[in-house]
Coordinates of C-alpha atoms and ligand atoms in Angstrom, one line a residue:
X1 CA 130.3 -50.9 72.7
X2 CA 131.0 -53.0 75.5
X3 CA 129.5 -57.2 75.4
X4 CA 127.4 -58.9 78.0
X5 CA 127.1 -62.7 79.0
X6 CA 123.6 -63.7 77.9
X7 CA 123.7 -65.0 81.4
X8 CA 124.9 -62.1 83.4
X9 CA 127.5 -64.4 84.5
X10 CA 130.6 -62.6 83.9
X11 CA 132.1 -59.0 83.6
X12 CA 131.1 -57.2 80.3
X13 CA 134.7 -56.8 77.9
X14 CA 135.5 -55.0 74.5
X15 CA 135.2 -56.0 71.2
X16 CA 138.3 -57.2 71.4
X17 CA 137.9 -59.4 74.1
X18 CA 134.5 -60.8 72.8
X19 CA 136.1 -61.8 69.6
X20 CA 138.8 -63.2 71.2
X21 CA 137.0 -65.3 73.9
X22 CA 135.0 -66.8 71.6
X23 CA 132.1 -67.4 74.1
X24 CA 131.5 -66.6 77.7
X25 CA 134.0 -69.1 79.8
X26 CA 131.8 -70.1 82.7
X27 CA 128.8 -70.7 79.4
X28 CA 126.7 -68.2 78.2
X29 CA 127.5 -66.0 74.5
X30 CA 128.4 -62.5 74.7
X31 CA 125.8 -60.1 73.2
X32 CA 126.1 -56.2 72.9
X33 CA 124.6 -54.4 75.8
X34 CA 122.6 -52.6 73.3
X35 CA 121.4 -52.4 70.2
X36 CA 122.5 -49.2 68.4
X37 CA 120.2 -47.9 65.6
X38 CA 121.2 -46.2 62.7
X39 CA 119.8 -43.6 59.4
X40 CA 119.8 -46.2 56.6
X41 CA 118.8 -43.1 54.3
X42 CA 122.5 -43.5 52.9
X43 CA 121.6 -46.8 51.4
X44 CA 120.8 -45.1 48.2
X45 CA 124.0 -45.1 46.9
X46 CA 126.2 -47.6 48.8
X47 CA 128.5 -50.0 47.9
X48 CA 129.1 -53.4 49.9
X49 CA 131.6 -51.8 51.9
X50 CA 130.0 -48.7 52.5
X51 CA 127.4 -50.6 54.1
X52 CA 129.6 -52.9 56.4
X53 CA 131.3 -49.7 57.6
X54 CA 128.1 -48.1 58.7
X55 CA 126.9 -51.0 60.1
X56 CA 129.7 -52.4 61.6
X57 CA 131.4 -48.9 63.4
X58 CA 129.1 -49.0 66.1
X59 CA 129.4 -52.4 67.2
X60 CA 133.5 -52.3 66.8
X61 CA 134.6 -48.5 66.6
X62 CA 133.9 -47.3 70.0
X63 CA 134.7 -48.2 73.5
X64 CA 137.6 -50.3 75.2
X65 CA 139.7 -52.6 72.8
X66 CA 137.9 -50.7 69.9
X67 CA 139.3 -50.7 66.3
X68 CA 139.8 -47.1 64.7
X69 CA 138.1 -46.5 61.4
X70 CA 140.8 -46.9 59.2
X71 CA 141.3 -50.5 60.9
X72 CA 137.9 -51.6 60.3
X73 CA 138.0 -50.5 56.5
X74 CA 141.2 -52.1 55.6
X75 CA 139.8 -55.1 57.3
X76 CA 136.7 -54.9 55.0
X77 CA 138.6 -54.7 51.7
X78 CA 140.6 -57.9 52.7
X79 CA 137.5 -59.9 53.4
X80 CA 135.5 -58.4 50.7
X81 CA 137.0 -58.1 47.2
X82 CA 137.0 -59.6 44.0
X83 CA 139.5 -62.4 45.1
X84 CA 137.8 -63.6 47.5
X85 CA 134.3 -63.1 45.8
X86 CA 133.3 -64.3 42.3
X87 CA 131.2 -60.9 42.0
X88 CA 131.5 -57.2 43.1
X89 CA 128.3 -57.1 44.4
X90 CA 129.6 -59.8 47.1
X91 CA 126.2 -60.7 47.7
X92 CA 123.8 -60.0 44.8
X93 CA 120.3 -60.6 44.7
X94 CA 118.2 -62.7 42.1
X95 CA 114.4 -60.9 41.8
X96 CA 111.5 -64.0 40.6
X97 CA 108.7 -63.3 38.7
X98 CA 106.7 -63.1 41.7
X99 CA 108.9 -60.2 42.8
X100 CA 110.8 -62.9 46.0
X101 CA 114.3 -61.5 46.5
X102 CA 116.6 -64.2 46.6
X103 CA 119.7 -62.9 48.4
X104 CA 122.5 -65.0 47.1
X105 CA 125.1 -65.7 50.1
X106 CA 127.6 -67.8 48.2
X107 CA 129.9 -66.1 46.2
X108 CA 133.0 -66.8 48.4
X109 CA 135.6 -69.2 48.4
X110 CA 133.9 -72.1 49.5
X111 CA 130.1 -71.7 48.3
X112 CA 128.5 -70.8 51.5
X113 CA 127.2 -68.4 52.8
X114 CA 129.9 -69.0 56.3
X115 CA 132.4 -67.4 53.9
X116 CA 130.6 -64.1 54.1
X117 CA 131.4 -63.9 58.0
X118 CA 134.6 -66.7 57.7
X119 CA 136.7 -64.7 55.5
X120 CA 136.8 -61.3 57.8
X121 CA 137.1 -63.1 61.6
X122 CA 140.5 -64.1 61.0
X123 CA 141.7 -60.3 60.2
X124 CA 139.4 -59.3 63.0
X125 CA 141.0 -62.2 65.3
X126 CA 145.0 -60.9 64.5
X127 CA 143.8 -57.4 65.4
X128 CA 142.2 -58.2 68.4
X129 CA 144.9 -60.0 69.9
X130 CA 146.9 -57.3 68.6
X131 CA 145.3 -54.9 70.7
X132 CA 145.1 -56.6 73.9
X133 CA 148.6 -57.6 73.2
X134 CA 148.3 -61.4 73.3
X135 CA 151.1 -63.3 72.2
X136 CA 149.3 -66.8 72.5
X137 CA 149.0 -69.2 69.9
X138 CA 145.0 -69.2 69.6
X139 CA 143.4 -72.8 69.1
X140 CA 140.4 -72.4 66.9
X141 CA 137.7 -75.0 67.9
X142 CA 135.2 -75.6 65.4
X143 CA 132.0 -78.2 65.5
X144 CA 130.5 -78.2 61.9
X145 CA 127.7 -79.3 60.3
X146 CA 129.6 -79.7 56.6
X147 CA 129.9 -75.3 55.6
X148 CA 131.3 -74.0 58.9
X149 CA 134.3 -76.3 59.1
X150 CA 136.0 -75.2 55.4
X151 CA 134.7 -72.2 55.2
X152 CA 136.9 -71.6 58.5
X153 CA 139.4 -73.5 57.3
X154 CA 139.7 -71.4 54.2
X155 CA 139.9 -68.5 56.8
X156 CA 141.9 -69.5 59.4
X157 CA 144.5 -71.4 56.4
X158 CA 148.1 -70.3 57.2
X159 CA 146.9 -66.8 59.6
X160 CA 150.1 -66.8 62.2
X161 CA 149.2 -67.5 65.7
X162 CA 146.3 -69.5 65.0
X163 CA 145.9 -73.6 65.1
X164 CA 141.9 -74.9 63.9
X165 CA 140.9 -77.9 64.3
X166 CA 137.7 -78.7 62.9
X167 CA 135.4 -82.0 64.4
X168 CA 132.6 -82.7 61.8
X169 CA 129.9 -85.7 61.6
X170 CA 131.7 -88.6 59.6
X171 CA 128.6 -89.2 58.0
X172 CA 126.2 -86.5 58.5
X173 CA 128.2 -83.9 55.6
X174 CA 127.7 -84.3 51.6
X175 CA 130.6 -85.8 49.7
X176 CA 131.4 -82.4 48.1
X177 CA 131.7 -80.9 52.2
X178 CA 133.8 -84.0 53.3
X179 CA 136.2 -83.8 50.2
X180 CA 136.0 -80.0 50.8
X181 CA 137.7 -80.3 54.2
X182 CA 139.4 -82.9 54.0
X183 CA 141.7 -81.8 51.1
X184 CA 142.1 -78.8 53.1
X185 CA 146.1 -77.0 53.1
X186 CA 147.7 -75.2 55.1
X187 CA 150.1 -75.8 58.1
X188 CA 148.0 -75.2 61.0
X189 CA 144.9 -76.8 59.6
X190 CA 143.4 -80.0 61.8
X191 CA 140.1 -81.8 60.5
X192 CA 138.7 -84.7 62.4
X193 CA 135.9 -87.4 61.5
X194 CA 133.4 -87.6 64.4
X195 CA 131.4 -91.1 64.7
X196 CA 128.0 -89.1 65.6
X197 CA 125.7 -86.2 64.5
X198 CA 126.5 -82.3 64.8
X199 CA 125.0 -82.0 68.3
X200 CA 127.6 -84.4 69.5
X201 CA 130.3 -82.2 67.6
X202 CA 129.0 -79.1 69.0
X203 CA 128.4 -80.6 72.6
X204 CA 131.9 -82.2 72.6
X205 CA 133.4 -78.3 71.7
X206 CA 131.1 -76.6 74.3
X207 CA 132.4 -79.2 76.9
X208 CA 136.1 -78.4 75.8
X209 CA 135.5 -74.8 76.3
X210 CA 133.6 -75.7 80.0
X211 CA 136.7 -77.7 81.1
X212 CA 138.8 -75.0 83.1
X213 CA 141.2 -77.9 84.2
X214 CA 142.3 -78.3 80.6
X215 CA 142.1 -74.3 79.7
X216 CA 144.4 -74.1 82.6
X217 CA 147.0 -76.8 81.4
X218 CA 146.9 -75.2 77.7
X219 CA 147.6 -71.9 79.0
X220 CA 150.8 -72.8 80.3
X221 CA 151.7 -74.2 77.0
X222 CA 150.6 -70.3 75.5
X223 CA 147.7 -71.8 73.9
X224 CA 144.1 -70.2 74.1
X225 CA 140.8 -71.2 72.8
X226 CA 138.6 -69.8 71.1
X227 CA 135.4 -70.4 68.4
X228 CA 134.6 -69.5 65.2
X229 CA 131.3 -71.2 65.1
X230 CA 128.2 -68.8 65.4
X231 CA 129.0 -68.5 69.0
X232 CA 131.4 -65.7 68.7
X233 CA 130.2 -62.2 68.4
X234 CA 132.8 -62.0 65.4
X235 CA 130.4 -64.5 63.5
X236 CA 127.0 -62.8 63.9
X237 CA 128.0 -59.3 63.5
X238 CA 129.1 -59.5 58.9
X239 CA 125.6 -61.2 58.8
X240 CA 123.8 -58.2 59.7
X241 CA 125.4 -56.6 57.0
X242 CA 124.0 -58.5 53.8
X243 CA 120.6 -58.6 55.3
X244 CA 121.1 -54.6 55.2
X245 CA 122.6 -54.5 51.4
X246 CA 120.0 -57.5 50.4
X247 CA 117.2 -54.8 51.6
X248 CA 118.7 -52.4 49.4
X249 CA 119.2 -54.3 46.5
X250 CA 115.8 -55.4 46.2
X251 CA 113.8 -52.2 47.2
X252 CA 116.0 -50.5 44.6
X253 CA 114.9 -53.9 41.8
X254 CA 111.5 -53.2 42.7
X255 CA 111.3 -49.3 41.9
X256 CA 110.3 -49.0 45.9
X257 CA 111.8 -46.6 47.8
X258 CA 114.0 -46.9 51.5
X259 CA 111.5 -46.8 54.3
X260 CA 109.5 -49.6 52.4
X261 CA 108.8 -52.6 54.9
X262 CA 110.0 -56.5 53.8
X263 CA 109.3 -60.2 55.4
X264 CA 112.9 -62.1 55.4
X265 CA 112.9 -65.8 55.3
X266 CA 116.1 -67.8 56.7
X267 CA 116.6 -71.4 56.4
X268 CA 117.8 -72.2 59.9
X269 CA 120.1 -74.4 62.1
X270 CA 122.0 -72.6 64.8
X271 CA 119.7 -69.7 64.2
X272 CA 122.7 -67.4 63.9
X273 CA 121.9 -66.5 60.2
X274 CA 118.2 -65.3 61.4
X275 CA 119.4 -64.0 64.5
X276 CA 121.9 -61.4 62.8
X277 CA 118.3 -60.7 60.3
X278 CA 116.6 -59.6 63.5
X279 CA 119.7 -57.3 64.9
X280 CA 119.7 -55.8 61.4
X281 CA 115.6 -55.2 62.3
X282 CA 116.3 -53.4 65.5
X283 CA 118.8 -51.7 64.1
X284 CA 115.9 -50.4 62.2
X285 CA 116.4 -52.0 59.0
X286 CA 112.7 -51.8 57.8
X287 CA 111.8 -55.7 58.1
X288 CA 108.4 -56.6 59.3
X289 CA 108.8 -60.3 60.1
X290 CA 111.3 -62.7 60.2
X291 CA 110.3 -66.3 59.3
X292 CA 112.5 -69.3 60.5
X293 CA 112.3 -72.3 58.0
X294 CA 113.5 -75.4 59.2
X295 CA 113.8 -79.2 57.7
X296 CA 112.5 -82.3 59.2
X297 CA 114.4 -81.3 62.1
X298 CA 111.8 -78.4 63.3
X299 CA 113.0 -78.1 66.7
X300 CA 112.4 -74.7 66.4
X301 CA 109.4 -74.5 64.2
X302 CA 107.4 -76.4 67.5
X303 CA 109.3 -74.0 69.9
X304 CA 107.9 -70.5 68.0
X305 CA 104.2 -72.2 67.9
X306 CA 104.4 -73.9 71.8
X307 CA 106.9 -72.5 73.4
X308 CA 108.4 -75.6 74.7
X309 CA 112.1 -76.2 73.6
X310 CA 112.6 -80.3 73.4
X311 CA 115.8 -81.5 71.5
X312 CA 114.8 -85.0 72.9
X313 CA 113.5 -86.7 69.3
X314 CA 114.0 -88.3 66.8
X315 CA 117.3 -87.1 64.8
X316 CA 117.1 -86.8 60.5
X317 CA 119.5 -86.7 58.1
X318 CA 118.2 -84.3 55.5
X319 CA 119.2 -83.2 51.6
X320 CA 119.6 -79.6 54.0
X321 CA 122.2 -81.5 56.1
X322 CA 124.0 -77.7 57.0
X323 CA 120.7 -77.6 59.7
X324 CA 120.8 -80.6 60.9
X325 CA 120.6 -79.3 64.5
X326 CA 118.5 -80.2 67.1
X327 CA 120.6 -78.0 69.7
X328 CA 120.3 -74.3 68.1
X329 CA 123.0 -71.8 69.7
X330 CA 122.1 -68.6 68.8
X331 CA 118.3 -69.4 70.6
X332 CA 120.0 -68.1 73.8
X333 CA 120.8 -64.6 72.2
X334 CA 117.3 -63.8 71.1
X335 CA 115.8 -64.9 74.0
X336 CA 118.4 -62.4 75.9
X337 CA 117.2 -60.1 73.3
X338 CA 113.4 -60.9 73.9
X339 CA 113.1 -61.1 77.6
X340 CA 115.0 -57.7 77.7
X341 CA 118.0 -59.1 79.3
X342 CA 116.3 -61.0 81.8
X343 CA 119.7 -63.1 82.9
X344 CA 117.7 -65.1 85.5
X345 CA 115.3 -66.6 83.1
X346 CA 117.8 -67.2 80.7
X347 CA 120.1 -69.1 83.0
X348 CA 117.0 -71.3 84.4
X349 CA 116.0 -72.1 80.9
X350 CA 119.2 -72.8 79.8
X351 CA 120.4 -75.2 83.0
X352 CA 116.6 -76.8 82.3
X353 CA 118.0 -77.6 78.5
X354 CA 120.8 -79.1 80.2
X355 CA 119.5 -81.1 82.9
X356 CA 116.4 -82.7 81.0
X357 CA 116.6 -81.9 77.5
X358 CA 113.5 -78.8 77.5
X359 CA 112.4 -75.8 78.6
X360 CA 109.3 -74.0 78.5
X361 CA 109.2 -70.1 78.1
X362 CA 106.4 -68.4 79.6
X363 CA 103.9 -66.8 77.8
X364 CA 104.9 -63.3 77.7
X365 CA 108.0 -64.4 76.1
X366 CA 106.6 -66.3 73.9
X367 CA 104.1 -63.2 72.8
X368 CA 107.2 -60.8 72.3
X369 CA 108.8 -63.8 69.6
X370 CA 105.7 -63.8 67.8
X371 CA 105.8 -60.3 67.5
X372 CA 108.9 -60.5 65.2
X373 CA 108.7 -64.0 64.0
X374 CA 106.9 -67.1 62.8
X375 CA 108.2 -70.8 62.0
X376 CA 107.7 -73.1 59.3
X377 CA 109.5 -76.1 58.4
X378 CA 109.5 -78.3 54.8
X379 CA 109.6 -82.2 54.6
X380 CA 111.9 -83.9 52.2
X381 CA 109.7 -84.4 49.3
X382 CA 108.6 -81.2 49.6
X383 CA 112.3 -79.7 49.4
X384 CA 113.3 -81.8 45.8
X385 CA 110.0 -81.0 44.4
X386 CA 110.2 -77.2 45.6
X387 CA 113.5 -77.4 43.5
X388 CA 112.3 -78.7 40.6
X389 CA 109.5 -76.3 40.8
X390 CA 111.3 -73.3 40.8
X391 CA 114.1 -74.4 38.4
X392 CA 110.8 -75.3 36.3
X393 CA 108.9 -71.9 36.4
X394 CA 111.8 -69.5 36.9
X395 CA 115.0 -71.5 35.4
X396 CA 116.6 -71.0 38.7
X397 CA 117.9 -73.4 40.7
X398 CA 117.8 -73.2 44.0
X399 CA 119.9 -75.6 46.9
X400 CA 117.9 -77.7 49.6
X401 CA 118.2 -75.1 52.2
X402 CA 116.7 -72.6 50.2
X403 CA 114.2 -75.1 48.5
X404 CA 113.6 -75.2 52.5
X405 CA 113.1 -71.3 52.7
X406 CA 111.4 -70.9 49.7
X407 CA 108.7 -73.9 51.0
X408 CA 108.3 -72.1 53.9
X409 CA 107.8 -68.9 52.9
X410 CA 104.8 -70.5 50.3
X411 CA 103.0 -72.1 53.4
X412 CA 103.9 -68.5 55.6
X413 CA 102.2 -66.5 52.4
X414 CA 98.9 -68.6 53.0
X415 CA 98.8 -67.8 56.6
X416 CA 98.9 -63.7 55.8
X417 CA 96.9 -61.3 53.6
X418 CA 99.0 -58.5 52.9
X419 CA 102.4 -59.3 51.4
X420 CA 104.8 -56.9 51.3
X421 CA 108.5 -58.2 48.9
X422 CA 110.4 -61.1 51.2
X423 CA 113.6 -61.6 50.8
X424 CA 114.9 -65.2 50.7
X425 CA 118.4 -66.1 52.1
X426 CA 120.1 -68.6 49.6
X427 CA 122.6 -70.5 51.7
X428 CA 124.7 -72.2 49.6
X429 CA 125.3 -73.4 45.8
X430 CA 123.1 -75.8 44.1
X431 CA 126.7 -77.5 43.6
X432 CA 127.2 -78.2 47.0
X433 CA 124.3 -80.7 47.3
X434 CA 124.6 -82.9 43.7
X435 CA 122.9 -85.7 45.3
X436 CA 119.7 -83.6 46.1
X437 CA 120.0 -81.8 43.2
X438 CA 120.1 -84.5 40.8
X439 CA 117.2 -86.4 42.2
X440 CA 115.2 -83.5 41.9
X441 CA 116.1 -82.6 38.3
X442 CA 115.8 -86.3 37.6
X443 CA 113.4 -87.5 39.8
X444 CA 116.3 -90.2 40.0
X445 CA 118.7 -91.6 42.6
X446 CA 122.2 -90.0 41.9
X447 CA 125.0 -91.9 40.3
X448 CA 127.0 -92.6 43.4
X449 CA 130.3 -90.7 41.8
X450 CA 128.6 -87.0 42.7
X451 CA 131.2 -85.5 40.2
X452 CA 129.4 -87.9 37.6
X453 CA 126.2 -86.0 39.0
X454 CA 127.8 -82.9 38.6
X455 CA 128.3 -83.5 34.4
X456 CA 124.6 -84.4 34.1
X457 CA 123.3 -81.3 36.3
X458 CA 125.3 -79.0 33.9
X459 CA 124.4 -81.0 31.0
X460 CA 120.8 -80.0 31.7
X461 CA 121.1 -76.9 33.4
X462 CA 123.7 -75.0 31.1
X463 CA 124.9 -73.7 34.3
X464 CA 128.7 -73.3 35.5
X465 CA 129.5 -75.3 39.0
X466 CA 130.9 -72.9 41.5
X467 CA 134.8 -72.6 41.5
X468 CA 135.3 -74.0 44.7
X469 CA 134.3 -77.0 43.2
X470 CA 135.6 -76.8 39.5
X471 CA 139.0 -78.1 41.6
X472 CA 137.8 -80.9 43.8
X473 CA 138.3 -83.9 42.1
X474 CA 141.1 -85.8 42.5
X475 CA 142.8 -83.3 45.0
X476 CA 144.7 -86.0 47.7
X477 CA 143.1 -86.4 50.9
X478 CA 145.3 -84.5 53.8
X479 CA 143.4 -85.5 57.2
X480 CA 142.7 -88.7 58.4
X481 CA 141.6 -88.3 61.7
X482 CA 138.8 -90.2 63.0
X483 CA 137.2 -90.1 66.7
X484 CA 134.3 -90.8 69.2
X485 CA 132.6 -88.1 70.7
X486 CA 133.8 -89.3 74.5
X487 CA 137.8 -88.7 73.4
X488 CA 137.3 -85.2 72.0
X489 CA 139.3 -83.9 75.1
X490 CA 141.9 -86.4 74.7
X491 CA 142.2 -86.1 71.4
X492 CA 143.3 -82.6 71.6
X493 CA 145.2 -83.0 75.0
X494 CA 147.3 -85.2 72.8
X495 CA 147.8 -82.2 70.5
X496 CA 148.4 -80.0 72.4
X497 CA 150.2 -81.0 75.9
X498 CA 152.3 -84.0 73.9
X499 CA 155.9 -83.0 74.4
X500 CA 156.1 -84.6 70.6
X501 CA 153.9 -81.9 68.9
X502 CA 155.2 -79.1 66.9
X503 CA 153.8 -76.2 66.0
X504 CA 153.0 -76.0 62.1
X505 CA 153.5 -79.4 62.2
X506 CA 152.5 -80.7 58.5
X507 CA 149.4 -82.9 58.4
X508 CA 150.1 -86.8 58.5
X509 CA 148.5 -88.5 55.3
Ligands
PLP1 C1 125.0 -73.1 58.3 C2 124.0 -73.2 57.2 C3 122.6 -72.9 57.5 C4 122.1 -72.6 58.9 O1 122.5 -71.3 59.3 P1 122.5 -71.0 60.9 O2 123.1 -69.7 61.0 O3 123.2 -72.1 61.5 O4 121.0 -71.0 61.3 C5 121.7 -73.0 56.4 N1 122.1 -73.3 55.2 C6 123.4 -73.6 54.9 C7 123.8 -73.9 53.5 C8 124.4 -73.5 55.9 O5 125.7 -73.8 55.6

């Protein structure tokens, strides 16, 4: 398989390449030139891995820089085992009453669903380099929005050649996320405070990654850059997978068999989550609709109705603070996707979003996304009181971003007549998000010590918090770090370039 820039602005490279750029350097994401479709009549009978591998061999096992077989399995059973997941499913799936698949994303080391793509870049990253034979030290940039930044910490932790340094919104992540990262190991771990939201994070990276003065200077140093946001290739390319094995799973729960058609529902930010749901449709994956849930931030619900793309508004702070985005990445690969590689409208639209902020996609376009999906987006009361709802009827308790989904998929159900089984992505852990949580359980404000929250929610939920949590408390804070959005380049100049710094340098406390 070889990659394209969704601009047509540089020459297509191997999956090696992709995953080692990170993202096109002159701007622009790299995308595969096509989309190859396969026979999911082996579904039947496949485990987790079985299902990466035929997934995934098409996309990595062919062409220039290509792993063999043998590499991409190993790689597979050190992402995916019972270490690293809490369940041998990896991803199982939760059927309601009403027959709603809800595709459980979390059972990895840090209780997000990133983990399920976080824990196999790294391997993929070694090998990559491996096969180009880089000898670099690669700098892992990373803008987060609270689940990104540990779950590639937890990754990244330790993996030779590799520094990350993660930038996140100092106050735009839930306590649980902060302490998360900011307890964070390892010797080649950074995590930075940002004073501003994740748009400033993720346009402070993108502008690192533009600046070919500073790529220059680093590459002296044997440093390259590269992403594991949602950007890279490496990112999108496990999510297909689960969105595969979640189709399985619930055909299977229902007594249906392959071939029977599904709606998916994705609570959204950087729409890389719902972008990999619509690769996994092309790939043939029998899924009639996507639908795009967003929170008070519905940037994109107002794009899929209009057309018109305006970040310019108002910015929230949510209880789904994970999509919290008013700048979503992975737009610019669908709409590559859409317009059938049209480069030229891409690049206009994109320089538009730039320049002033919008863009406005003409109406063929804009026909072809309706085709495969439809937005929706949930307000705030309506996310705690979905929660309660659900926890009420079914005695399962969902987190704000799937409260999101789940709201949206009750207003898409009233838009349709014939409903086919939908399966629901659940993001992350209920006991990620205590403060939401408990005010919807308890139709209270949270005591303001969320481990305090934590006792009551199990107290009246008889559940057990996830074990990435179980160990929190009380672990010693290890970054303290703490910039403005303007000195993000400085910041890591002074990293990197200082004569002072030293490689697996142990964090200062
Ligand atoms: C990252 C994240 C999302 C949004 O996913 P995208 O791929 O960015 O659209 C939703 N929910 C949770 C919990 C997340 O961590």
């Amino acid at each position: 398989m070889r990659y394209i820039s969704s601009r047509g602005n540089y020459p297509e490279v191997g999956i090696s390449e992709a995953i080692v750029e990170g993202m096109v350097p002159k701007g622009g994401l790299f995308l595969p030139e096509r989309i190859p479709t396969i026979d999911f009549s082996f579904l039947a009978k496949a485990n987790y891995h079985d299902v990466a591998y035929h997934v995934l061999a098409p996309y990595f096992c062919e062409g220039e820089g290509a792993y063999t077989e043998a590499e991409l399995k190993s790689s597979l059973q050190e992402a995916y085992n019972s270490t690293t997941f809490d369940t041998e499913e990896i991803a199982p799936v939760k059927v309601l009453s009403n027959r709603v698949g809800i595709l459980e994303l979390w059972h990895g080391p840090t209780a997000a669903f990133k983990d399920m793509a976080l824990q196999i870049l790294p391997h993929w990253l070694v090998l990559s380099k491996k096969k180009l034979g880089k000898h670099t030290t690669t700098v892992i940039l990373v803008a987060t929005s609270g689940d990104t930044g540990k779950a590639a910490l937890e990754g990244f932790k330790n993996i030779p050649g590799t520094e990350i340094y993660v930038f996140f919104p100092d106050e735009g992540v839930s306590l649980v996320q902060k302490l998360q990262m900011l307890t964070t190991e390892g010797l080649n771990t950074h995590v930075v405070a940002v004073e501003g939201n994740f748009d400033d994070c993720q346009g402070m990276v993108k502008a690192i990654f533009a600046n070919s003065e500073f790529r220059a200077k680093i590459t002296s140093r044997r440093y390259e850059l590269s992403s594991a946001n949602s950007i890279n290739w490496g990112r999108l390319a496990p999510q297909i997978v689960y969105y595969v094995w979640g189709y399985a799973k619930l055909i299977h729960s229902l007594g249906l068999g392959i071939g029977h058609e599904i709606d998916v529902v994705v609570p959204t930010g950087n729409f890389g989550n719902i972008l990999a749901a619509y690769y996994a449709k092309q790939m043939g994956l029998p899924i009639r609709r996507l639908v795009c849930a967003s929170n008070q931030n519905n940037v994109l619900t107002d794009f899929l109705r209009t057309g018109v793309y305006e970040s310019k508004r108002p910015f929230y702070k949510t209880y789904s603070p994970s999509m919290d985005i008013l700048v979503s990445s992975n737009l610019e690969r669908f709409l590559t996707e859409i317009t059938k590689h049209n480069f030229l409208k891409i690049q206009n639209w994109y320089l538009e979003l730039q320049e002033k902020g919008r863009f406005k996609i003409d109406a063929t376009t804009l026909k072809g996304i309706h085709e495969v999906m439809w937005g929706y987006w949930t307000g705030e009361h309506q996310t705690l009181s979905t929660i309660r709802q659900v926890y009420e009827e079914e005695n399962y308790l969902l987190d704000p971003h799937t409260a999101v989904a789940y709201h949206a998929l009750v207003q898409y159900w009233k838009d349709i007549e014939d409903k086919v089984p939908v399966l629901v992505c659940s993001t992350a852990s209920p006991f990620k998000f205590n403060g939401a949580i408990y005010r919807a359980l308890f139709d209270e404000e949270a005591p303001e010590n969320e481990f305090e929250a934590v006792k009551r929610i199990v107290e009246k939920t008889g559940l057990t918090p996830h074990r990435a949590l179980a160990t929190l408390e009380g672990l010693p804070v290890l970054h303290r770090d703490h910039i403005a959005p303007k000195d993000g380049l400085s910041y890591l100049e002074g990293k990197l370039l200082s004569k002072k710094h030293v490689r697996l340098k142990k964090p200062s406390s």
